[in-house]
Short mmCIF file of C-alpha atoms (C1' of nucleotides) in Angstrom, two decimals:
data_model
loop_
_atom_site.label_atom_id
_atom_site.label_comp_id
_atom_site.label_asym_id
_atom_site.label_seq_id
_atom_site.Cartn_x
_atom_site.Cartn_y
_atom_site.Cartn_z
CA UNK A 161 -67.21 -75.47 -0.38
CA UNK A 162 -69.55 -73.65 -2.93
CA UNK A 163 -69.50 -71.69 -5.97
CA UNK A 164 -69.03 -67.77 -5.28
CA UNK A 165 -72.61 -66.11 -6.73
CA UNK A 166 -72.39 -64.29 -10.16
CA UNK A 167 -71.20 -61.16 -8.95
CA UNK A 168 -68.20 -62.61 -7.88
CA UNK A 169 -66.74 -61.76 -10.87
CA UNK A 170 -67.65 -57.88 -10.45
CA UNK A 171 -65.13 -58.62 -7.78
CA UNK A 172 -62.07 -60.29 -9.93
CA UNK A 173 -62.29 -57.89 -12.65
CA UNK A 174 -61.58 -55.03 -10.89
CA UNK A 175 -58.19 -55.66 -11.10
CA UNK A 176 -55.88 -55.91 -8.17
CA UNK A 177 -52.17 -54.72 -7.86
CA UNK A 178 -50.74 -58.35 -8.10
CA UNK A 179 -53.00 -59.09 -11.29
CA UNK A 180 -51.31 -56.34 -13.22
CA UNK A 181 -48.15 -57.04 -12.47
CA UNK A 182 -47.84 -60.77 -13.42
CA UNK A 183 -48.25 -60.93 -17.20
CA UNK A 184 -50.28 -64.51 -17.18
CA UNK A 185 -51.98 -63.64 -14.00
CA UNK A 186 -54.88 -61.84 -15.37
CA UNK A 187 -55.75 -64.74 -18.25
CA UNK A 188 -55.73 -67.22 -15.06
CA UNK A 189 -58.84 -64.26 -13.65
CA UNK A 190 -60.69 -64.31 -16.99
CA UNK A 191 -60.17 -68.58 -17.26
CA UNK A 192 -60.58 -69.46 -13.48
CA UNK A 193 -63.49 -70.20 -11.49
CA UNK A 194 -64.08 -68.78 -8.32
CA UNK A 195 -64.87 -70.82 -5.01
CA UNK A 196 -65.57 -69.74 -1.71
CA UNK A 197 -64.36 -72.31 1.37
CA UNK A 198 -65.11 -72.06 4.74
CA UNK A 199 -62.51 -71.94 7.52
CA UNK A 200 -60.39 -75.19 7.69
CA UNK A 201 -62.19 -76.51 4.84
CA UNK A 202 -59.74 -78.75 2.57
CA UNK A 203 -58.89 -77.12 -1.08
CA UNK A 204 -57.36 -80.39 -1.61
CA UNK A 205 -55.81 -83.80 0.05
CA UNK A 206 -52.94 -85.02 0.50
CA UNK A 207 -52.08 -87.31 -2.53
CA UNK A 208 -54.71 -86.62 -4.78
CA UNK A 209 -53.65 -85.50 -7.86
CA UNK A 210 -52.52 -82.10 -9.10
CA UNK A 211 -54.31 -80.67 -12.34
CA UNK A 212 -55.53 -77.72 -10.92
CA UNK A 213 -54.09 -74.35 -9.96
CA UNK A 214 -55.54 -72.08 -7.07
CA UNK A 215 -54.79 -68.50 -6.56
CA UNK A 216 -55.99 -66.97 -3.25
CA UNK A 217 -58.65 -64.16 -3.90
CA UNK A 218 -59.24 -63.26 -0.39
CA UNK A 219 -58.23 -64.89 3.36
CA UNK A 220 -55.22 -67.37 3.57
CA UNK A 221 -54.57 -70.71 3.15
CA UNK A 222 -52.00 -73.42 4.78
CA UNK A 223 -50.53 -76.28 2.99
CA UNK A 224 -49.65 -79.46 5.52
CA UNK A 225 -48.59 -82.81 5.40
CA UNK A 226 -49.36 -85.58 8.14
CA UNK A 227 -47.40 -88.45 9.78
CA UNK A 228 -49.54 -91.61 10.47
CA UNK A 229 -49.69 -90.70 13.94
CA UNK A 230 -51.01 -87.30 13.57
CA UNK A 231 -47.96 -84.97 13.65
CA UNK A 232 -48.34 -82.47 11.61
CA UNK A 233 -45.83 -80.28 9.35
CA UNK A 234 -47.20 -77.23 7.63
CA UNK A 235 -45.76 -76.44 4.51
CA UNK A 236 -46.43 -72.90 3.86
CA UNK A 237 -49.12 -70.34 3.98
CA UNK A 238 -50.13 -68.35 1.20
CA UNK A 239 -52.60 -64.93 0.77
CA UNK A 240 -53.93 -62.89 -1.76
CA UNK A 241 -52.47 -63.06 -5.13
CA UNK A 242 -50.18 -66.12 -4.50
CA UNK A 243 -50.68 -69.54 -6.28
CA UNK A 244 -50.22 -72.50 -4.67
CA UNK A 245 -51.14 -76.23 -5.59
CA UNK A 246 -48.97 -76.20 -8.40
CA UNK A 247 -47.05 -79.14 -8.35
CA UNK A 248 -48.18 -80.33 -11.49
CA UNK A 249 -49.18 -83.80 -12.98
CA UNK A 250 -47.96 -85.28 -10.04
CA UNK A 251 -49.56 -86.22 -6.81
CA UNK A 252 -49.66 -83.45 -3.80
CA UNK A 253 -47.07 -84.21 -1.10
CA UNK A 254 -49.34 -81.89 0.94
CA UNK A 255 -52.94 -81.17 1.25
CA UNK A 256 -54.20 -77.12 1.48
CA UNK A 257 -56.32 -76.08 3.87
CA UNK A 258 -58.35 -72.27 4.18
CA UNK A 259 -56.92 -70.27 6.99
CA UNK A 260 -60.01 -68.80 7.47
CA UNK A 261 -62.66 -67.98 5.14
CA UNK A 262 -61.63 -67.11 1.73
CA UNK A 263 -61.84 -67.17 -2.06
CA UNK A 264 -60.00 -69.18 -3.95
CA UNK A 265 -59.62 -68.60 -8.02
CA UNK A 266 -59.55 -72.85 -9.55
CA UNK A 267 -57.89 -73.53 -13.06
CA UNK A 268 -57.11 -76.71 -14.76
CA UNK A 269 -53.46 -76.37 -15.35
CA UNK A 270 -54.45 -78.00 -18.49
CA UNK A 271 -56.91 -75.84 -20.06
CA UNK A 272 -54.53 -72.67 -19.01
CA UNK A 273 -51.74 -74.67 -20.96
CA UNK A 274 -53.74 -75.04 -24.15
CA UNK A 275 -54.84 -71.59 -23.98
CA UNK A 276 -51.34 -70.04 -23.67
CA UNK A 277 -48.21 -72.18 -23.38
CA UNK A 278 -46.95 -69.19 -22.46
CA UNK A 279 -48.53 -67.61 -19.79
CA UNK A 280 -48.73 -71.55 -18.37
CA UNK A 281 -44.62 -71.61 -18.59
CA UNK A 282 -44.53 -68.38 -17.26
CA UNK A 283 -46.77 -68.35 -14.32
CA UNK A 284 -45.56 -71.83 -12.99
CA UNK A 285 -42.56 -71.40 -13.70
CA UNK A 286 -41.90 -68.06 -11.38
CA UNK A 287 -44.58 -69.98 -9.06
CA UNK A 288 -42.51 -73.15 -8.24
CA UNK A 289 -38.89 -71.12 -8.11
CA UNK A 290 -40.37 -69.29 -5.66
CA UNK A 291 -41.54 -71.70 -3.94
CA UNK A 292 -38.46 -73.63 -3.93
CA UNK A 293 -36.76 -70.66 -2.75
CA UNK A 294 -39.31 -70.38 0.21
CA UNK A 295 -38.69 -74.24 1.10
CA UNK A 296 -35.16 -74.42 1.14
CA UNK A 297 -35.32 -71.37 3.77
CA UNK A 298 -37.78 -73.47 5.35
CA UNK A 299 -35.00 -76.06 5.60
CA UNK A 300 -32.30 -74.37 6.71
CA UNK A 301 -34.81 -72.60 9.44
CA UNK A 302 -35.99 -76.80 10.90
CA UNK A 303 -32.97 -78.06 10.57
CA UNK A 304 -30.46 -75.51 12.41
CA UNK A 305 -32.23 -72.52 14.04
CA UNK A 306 -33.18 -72.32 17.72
CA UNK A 307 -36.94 -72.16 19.06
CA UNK A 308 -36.13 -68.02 19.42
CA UNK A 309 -34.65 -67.70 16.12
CA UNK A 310 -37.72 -69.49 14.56
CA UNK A 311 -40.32 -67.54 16.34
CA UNK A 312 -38.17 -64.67 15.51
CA UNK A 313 -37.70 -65.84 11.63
CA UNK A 314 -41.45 -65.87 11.29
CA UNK A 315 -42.08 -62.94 12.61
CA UNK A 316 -39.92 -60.93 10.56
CA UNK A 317 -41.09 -63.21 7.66
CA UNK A 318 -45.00 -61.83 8.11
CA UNK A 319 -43.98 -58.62 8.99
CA UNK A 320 -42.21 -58.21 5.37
CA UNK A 321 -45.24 -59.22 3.39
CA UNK A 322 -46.86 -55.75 4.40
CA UNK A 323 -45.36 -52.16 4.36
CA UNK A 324 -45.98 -51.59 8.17
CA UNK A 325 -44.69 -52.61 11.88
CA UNK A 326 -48.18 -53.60 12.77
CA UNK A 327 -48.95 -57.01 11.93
CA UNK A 328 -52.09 -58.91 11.99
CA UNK A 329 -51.45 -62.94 12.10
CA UNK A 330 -53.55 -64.74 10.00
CA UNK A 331 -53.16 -68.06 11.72
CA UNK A 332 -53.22 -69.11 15.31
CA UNK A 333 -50.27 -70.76 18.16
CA UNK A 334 -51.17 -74.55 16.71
CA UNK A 335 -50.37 -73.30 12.85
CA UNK A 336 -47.01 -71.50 13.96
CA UNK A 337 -46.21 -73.98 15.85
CA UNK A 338 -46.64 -76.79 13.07
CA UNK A 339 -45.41 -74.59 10.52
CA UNK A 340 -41.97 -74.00 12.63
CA UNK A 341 -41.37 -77.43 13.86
CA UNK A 342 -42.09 -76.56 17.49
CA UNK A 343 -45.25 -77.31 20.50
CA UNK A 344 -48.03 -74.58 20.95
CA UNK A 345 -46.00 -74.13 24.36
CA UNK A 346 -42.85 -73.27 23.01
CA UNK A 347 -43.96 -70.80 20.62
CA UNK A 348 -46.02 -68.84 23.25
CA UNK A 349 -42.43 -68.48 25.61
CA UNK A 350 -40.83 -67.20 22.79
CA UNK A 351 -43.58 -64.91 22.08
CA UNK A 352 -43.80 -63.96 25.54
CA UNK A 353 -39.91 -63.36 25.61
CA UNK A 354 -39.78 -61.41 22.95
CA UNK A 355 -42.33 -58.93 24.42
CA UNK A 356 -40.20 -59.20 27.26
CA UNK A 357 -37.65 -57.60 25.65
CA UNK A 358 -39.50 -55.20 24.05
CA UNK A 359 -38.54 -56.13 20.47
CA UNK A 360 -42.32 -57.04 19.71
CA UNK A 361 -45.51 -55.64 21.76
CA UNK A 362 -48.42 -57.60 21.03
CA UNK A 363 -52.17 -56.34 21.85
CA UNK A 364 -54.70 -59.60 21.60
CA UNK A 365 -53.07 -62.31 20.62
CA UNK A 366 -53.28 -62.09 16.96
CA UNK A 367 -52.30 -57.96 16.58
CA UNK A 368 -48.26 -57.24 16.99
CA UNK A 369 -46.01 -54.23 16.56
CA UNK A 370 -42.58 -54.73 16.19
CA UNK A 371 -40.81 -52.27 18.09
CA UNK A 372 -37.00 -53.01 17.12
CA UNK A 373 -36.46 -54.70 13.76
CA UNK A 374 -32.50 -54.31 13.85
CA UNK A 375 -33.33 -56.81 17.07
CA UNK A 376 -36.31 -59.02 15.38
CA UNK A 377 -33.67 -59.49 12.18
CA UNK A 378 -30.89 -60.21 14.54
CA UNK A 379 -32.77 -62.81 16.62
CA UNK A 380 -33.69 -64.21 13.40
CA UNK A 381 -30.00 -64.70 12.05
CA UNK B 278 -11.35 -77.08 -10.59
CA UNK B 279 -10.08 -78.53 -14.09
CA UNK B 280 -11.94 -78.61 -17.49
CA UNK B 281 -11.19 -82.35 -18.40
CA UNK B 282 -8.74 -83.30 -20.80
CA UNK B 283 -10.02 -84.66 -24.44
CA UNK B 284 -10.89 -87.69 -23.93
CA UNK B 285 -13.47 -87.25 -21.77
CA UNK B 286 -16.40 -86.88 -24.53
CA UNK B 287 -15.42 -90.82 -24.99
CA UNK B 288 -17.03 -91.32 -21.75
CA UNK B 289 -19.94 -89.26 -22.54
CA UNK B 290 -20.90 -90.40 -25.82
CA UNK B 291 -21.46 -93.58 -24.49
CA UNK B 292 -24.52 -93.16 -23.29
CA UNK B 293 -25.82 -93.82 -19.81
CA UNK B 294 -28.79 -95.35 -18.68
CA UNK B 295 -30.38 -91.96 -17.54
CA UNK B 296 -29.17 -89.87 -20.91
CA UNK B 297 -31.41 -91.82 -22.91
CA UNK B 298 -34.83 -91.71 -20.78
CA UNK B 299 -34.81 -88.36 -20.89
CA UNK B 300 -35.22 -86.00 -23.70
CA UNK B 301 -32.98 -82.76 -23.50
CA UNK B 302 -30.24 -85.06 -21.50
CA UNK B 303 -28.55 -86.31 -24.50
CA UNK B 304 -28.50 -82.49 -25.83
CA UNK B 305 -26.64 -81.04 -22.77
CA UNK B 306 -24.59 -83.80 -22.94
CA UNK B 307 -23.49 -82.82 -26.20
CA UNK B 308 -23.86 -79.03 -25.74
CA UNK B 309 -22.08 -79.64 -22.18
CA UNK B 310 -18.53 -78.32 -21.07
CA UNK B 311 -17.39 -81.54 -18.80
CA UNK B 312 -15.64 -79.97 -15.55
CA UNK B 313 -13.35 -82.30 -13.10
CA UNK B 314 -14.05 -81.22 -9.13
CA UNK B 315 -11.84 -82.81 -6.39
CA UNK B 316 -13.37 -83.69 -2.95
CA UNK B 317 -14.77 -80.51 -1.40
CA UNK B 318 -14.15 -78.52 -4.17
CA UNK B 319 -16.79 -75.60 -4.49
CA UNK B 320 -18.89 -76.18 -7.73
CA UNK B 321 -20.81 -72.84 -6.96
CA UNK B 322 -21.06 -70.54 -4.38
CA UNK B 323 -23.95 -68.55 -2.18
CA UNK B 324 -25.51 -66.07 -3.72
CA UNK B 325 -23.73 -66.75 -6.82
CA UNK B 326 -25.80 -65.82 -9.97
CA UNK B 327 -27.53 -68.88 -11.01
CA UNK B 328 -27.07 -69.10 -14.99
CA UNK B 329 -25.42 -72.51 -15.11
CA UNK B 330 -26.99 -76.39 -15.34
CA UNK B 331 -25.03 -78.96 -14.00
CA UNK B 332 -25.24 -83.00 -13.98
CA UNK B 333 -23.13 -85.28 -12.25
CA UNK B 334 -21.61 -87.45 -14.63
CA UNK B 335 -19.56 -89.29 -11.88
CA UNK B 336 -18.90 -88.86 -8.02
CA UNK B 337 -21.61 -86.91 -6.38
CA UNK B 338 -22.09 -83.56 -5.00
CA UNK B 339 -24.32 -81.93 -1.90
CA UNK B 340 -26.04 -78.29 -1.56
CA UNK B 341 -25.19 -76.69 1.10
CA UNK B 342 -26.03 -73.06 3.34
CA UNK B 343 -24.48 -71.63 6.26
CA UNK B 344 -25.35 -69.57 8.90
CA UNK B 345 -23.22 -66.99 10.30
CA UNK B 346 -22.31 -68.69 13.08
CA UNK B 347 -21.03 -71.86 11.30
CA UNK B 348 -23.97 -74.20 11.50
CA UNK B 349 -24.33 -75.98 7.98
CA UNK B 350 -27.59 -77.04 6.41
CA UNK B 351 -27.50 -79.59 3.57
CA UNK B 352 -29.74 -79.39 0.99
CA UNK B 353 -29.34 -82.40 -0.67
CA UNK B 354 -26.98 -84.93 -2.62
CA UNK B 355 -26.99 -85.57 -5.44
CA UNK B 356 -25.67 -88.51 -7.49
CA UNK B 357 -24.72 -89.61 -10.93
CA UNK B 358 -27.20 -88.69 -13.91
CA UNK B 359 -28.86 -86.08 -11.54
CA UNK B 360 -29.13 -81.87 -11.92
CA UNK B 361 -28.78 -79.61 -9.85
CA UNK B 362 -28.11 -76.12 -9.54
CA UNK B 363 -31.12 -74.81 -11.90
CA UNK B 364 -32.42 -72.43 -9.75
CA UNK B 365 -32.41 -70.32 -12.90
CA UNK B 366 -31.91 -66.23 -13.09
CA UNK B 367 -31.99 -66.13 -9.35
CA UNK B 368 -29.05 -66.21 -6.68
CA UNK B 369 -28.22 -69.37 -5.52
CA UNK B 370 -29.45 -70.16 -1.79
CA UNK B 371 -26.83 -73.06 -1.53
CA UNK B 372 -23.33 -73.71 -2.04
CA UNK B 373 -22.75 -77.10 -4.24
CA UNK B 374 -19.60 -78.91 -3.16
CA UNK B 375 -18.13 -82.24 -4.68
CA UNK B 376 -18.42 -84.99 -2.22
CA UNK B 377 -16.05 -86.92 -3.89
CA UNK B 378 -13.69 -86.35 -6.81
CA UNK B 379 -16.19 -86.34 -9.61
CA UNK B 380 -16.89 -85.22 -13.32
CA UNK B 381 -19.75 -82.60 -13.45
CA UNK B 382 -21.30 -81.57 -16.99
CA UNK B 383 -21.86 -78.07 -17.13
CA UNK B 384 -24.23 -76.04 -19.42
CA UNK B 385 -24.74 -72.45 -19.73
CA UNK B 386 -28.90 -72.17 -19.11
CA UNK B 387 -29.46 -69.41 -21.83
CA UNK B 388 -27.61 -71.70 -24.59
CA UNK B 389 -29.65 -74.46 -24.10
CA UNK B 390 -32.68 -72.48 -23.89
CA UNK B 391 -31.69 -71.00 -27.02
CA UNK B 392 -30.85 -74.09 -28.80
CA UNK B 393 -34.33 -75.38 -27.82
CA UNK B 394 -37.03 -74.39 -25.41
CA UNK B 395 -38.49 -77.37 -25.70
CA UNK B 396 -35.51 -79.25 -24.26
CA UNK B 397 -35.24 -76.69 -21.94
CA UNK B 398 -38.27 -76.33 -20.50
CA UNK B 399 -38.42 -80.37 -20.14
CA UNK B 400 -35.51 -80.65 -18.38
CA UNK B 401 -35.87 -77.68 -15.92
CA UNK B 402 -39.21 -78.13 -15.02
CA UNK B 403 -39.13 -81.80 -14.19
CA UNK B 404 -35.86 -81.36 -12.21
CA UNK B 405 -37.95 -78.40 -10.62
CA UNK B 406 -40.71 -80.43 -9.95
CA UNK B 407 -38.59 -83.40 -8.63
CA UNK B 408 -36.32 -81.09 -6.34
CA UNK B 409 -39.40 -79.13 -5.02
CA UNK B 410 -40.85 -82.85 -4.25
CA UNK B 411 -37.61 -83.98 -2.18
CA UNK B 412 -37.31 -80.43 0.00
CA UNK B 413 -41.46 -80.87 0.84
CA UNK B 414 -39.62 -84.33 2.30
CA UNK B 415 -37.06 -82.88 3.85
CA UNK B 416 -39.02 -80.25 5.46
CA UNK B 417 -41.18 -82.65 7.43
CA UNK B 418 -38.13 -84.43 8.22
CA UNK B 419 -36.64 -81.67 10.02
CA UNK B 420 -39.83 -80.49 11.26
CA UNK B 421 -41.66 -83.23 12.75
CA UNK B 422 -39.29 -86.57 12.97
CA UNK B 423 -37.32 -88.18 15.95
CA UNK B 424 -33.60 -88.14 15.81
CA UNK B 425 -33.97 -92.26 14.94
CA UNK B 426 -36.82 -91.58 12.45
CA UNK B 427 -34.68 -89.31 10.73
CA UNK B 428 -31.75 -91.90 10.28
CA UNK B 429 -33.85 -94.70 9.41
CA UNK B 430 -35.49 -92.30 6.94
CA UNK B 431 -32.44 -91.41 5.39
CA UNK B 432 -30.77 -95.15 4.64
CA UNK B 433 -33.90 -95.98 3.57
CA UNK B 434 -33.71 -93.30 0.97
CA UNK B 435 -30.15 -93.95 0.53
CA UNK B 436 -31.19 -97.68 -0.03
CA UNK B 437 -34.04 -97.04 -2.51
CA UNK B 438 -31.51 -94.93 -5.11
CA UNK B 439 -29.78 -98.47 -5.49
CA UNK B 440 -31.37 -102.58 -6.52
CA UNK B 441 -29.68 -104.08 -4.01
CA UNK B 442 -30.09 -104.11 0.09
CA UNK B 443 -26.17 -103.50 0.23
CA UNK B 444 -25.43 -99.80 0.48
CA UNK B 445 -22.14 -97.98 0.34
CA UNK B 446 -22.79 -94.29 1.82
CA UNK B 447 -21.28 -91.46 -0.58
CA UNK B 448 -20.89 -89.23 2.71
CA UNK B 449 -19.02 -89.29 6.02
CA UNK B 450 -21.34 -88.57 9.27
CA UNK B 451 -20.63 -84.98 9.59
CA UNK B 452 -22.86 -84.50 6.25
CA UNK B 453 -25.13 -87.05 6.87
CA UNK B 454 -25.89 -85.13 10.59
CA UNK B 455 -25.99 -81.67 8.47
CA UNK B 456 -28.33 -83.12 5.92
CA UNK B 457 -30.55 -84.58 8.95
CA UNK B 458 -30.17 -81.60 11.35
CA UNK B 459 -28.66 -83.41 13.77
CA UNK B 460 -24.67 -83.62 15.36
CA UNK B 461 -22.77 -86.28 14.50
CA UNK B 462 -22.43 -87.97 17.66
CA UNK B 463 -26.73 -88.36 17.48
CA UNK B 464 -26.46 -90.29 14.08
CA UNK B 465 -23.64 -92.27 15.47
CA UNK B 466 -25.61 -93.31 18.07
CA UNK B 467 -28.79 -94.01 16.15
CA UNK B 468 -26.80 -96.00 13.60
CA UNK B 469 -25.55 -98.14 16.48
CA UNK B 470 -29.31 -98.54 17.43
CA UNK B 471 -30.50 -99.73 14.41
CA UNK B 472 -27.72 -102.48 14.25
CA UNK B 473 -28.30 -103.25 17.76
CA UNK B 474 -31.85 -103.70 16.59
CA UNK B 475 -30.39 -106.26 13.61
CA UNK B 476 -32.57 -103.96 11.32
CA UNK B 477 -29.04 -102.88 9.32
CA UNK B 478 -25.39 -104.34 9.40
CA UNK B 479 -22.25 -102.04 9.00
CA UNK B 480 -19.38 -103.53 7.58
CA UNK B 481 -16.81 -100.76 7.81
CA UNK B 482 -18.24 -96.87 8.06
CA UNK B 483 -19.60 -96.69 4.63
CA UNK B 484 -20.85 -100.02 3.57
CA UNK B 485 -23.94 -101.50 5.19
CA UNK B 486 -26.79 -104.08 4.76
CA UNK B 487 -30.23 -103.81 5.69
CA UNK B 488 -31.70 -106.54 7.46
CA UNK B 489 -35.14 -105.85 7.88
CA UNK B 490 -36.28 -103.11 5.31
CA UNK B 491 -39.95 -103.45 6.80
CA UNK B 492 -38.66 -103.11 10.68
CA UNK B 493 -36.62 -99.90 8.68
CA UNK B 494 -39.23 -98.43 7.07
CA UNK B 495 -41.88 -98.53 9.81
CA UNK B 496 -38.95 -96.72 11.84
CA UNK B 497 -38.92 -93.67 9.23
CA UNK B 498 -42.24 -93.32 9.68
"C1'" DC C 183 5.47 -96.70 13.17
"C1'" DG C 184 3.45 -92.42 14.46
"C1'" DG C 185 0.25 -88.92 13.11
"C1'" DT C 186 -4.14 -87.42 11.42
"C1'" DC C 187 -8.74 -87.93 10.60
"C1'" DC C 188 -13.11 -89.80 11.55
"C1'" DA C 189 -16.33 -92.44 14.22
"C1'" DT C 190 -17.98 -94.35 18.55
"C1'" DT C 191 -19.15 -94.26 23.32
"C1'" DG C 192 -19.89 -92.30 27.97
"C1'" DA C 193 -21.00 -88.50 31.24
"C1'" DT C 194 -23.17 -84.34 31.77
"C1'" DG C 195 -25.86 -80.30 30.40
"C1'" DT C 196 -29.47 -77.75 28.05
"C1'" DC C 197 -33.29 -76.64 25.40
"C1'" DA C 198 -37.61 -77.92 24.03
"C1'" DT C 199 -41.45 -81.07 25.19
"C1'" DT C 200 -44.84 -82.82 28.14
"C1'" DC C 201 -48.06 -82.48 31.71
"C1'" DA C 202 -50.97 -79.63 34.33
"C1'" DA C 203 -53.41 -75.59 35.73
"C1'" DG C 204 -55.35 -71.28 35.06
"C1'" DA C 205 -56.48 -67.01 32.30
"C1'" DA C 206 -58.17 -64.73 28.34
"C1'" DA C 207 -60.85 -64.67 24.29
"C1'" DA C 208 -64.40 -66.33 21.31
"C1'" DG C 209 -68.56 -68.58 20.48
"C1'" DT C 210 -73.56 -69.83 22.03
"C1'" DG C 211 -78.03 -69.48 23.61
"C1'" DG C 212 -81.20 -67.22 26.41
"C1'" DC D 272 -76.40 -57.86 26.16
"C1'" DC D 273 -75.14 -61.04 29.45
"C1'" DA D 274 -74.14 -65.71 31.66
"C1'" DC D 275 -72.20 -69.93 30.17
"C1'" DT D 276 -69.47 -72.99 27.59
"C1'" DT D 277 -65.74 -73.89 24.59
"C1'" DT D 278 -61.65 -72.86 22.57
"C1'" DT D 279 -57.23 -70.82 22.58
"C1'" DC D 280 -53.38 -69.05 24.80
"C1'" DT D 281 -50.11 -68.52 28.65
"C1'" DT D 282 -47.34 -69.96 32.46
"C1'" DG D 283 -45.06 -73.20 35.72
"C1'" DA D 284 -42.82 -77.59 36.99
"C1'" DA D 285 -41.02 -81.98 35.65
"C1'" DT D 286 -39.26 -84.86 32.17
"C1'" DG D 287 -36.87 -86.23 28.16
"C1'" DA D 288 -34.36 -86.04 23.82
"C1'" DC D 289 -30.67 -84.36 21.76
"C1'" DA D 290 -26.38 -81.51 22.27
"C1'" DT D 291 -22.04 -80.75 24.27
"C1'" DC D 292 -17.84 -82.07 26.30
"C1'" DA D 293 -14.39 -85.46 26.77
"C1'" DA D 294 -12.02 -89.75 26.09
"C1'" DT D 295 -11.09 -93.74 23.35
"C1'" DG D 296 -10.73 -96.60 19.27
"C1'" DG D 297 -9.98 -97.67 14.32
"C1'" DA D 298 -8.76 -96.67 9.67
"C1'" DC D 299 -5.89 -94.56 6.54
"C1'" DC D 300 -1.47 -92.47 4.98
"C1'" DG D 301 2.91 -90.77 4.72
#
DNA sequence: CGGTCCATTGATGTCATTCAAGAAAAGTGG
DNA sequence: CCACTTTTCTTGAATGACATCAATGGACCG
């Protein structure tokens, strides 16, 4: 991990879409400090504790959690604009981890806090209901949906963060697969079946199309 | 669904354990409309509008989410002294249903917010945090745990609510196998397992002793 | 006492995992 | 830019864990 160079900031001050939405968002750009991590580098372990808040600049990141004997569960992934790490003044359940390269925006949650109650309340706030609301569908998708209708869920789940049909996956087989409770195998048959059936049409192994949402969202229940 | 009769701010007023650790508990018990649910009864529904705090004052209650085909998720249970439902100015996910008869306090969210956004705030954001905390659990759970780690998970957790190694179980197995994603006849089995294994003792379906809470908690993983 | 509900247990089936091999892509050094 | 290695993904066959189907056994309740 290093510190981004000084003209990082040229970069966070031209203001992206997502910082002019959020009201809070933008005093978390002028307060943070920008870091740059290097694929699979850790943003932070699991049970260390939480004071700081991390927005994703650029690139991805994965939050996971591991059993003693090395299964692994990731928790979510996040990408530019989200915050993550928020689960403040407690200890973190899961560790984060960068995707692949990216920059990461780092705040004490309690310097943002004195600053602006406000913009704190606000900003995690709307952070952890959302995030709650991304678990529990999280739940329901382990506990009662079928290898194809995960694959499928996930899918359709990536596809809606952008406006188009073609997808590029930020993460490879292994991070699916950990994220959806399933092997590296499984998720490549389902893959593979779904291209079968023309619903998806992938061209390397990371680029998709999907060819028949009605289908995808069906699949996905 | 009954509001209960007068005499149930008697109960209230004397204060339990839990109302007087936590600030902003003792003013929704006071600002509070007490509500009598029978077993089953729907507290809320899916996709209801969230605008309403509740806390079990007696009995208990589970979250719940269905797919269209019938398969049931739980969420979680929830037991006296405990909130739920604050997924606040969104649409519920889950269903809440009384698990037994029980008395549920229930509080608009704007009053109390208006009243004070201190209190508020405090008691929302730690039941957040808390609830976030137990579905990052459940998630690995369901993700990544054996049918017999997920039992053994969940008396231990059952277990560690009360003092004492005896345990009677709020829930019949069909919720306890919707809460683990599992069928019924799996936990049955597993259950019979673990007393085979002397690690717990049933004494009747709902009451049961554990034997060996280190043999049980090295099962949960 | 008979009926209903709920849990247990056994036999069988199925879906996902595991094990194993090979193919495609990505990284590395000349 | 091209061989070579390494990593990642796919596919097939065998196994295994949990689900499904079916029968039985208790507990509770009118």
């Amino acid at each position: 991990m290093t510190l981004s160079p000084d003209f990082s900031d040229t970069r966070l001050s031209k203001g992206d879409a997502a910082a002019q939405r959020v009201p809070g968002v933008d005093i978390m750009s002028r307060m943070g400090v920008p870091m740059i991590f290097a694929k699979d580098e850790e943003v932070y372990g699991q049970d260390e504790n939480a004071e700081l808040l991390y927005r994703v600049v650029s690139g991805a990141v994965r939050t996971s959690q591991v059993l003693t004997d090395g299964r692994r569960q990731i928790g979510g992934f996040y990408y530019t604009g989200e915050l993550f790490g928020f689960e403040v003044g407690q200890r973190h359940r899961f560790s984060a981890e960068a995707l692949s390269d990216c920059e990461i925006l780092v705040l004490k949650a309690s310097a943002l806090r004195a600053a602006s109650a406000e913009a704190y309340d606000h900003l995690v706030g709307s952070a952890t209901n959302r995030e709650l609301d991304r678990t529990q569908d999280h739940v329901l998708l382990l506990g009662r949906k079928s290898a194809r209708e995960r694959v499928a869920s996930f899918l359709i789940g990536i596809a809606d963060r952008g406006r188009s049909d073609a997808v590029t996956l930020p993460m490879g087989r292994q991070d699916m697969a950990d994220y959806l409770g399933l092997t590296i195998e499984t998720v490549s048959r389902m893959l593979s079946q779904l291209q079968g059936a023309l619903v998806v049409e992938f061209a390397g192994f990371r680029e998709f199309r999907i060819n028949n949402r009605g289908a995808l969202t069906r699949l996905a229940n």
